[in-house]
Coordinates of C-alpha atoms in Angstrom, one line a residue:
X1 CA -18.1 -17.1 -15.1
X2 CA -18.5 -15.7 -11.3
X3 CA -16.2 -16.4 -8.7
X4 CA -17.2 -16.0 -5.0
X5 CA -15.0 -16.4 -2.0
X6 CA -16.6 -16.9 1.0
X7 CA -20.0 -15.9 -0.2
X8 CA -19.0 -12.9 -1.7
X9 CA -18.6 -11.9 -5.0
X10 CA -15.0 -10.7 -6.7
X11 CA -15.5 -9.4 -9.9
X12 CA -11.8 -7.5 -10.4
X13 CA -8.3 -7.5 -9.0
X14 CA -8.9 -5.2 -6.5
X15 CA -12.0 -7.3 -5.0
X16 CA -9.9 -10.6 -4.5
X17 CA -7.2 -8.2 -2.3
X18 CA -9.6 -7.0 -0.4
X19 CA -11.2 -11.1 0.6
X20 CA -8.0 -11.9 0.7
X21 CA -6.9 -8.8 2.9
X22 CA -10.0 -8.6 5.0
X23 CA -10.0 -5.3 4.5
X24 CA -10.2 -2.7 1.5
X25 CA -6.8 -2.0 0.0
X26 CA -7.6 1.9 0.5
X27 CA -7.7 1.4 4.2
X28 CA -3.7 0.6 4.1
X29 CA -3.1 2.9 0.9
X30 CA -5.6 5.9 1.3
X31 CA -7.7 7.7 -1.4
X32 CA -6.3 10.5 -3.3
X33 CA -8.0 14.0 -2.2
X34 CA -8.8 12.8 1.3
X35 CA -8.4 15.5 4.2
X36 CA -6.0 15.6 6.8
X37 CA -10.0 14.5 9.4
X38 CA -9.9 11.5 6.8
X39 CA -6.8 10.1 7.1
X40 CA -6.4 10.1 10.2
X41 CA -9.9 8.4 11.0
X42 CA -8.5 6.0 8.3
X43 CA -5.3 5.3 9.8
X44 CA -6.9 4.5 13.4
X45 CA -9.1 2.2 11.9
X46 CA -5.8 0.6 10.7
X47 CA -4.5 0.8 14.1
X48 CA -7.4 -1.2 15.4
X49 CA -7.9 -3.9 12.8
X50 CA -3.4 -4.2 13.6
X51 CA -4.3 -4.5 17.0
X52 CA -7.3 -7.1 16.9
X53 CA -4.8 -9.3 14.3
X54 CA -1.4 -8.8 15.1
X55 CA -0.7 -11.2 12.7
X56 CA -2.2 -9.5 9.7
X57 CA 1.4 -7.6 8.1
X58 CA 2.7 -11.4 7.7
X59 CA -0.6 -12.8 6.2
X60 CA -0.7 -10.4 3.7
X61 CA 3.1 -10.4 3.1
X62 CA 2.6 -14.3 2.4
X63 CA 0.1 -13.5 0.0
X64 CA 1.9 -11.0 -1.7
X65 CA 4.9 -13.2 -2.1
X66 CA 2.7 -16.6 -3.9
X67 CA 1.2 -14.3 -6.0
X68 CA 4.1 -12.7 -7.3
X69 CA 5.2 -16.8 -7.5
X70 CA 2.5 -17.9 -9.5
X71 CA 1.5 -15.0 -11.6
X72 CA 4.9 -13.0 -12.0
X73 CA 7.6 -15.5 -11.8
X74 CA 9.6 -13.6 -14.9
X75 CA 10.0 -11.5 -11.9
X76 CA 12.7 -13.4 -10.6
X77 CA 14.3 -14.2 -13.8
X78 CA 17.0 -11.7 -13.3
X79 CA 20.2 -11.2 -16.1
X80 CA 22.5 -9.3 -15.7
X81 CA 23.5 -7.3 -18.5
X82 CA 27.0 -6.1 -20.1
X83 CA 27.5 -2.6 -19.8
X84 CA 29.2 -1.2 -23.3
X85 CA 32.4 0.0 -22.9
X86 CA 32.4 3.8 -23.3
X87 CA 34.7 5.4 -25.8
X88 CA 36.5 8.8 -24.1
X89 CA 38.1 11.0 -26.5
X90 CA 40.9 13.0 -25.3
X91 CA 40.5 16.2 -26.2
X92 CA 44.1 18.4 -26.6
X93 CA 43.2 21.4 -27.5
X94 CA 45.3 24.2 -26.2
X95 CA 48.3 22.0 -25.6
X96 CA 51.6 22.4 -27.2
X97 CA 52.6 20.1 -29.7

């Protein structure tokens, strides 16, 4: 089975975060190895697309947040444990009996 969004095709995780970002995730994140010329060119392209859609950080925020909902919600199932009481032994040596 093929899913397409918007035309295009997404065919692993990493394709629907970027149709649903609008932009590839290693934009934001960076690419291991890349030079310092790199990552900067990367990071004003950032700038711009931030600046053309101010609005962008909350979008993506939002879909962070219902996909940790609806795929992750054990996420939010917190317990909180009992710690075990810890045993201390005195120790006496050297002290007169």
């Amino acid at each position: 089975m093929r899913t397409f969004i918007g035309g295009h095709q997404a065919v692993s995780a990493n394709d629907f975060v970027e149709l649903a970002l609008g932009t590839p995730v290693e934009l934001w994140l960076g690419v291991e190895g890349e030079s310092e010329e790199e990552r900067a060119a990367r990071l004003d392209a950032a700038r711009d697309i931030l600046v053309d859609n101010p609005n962008l950080p909350d979008e993506v925020s939002r879909v962070a947040a219902e996909a940790i909902e609806a795929f992750a919600p054990e996420l939010f199932n917190v317990i909180p444990l009992v710690r075990p009481a810890v045993r201390r032994s005195c120790s006496r040596k050297g002290a007169a009996a």
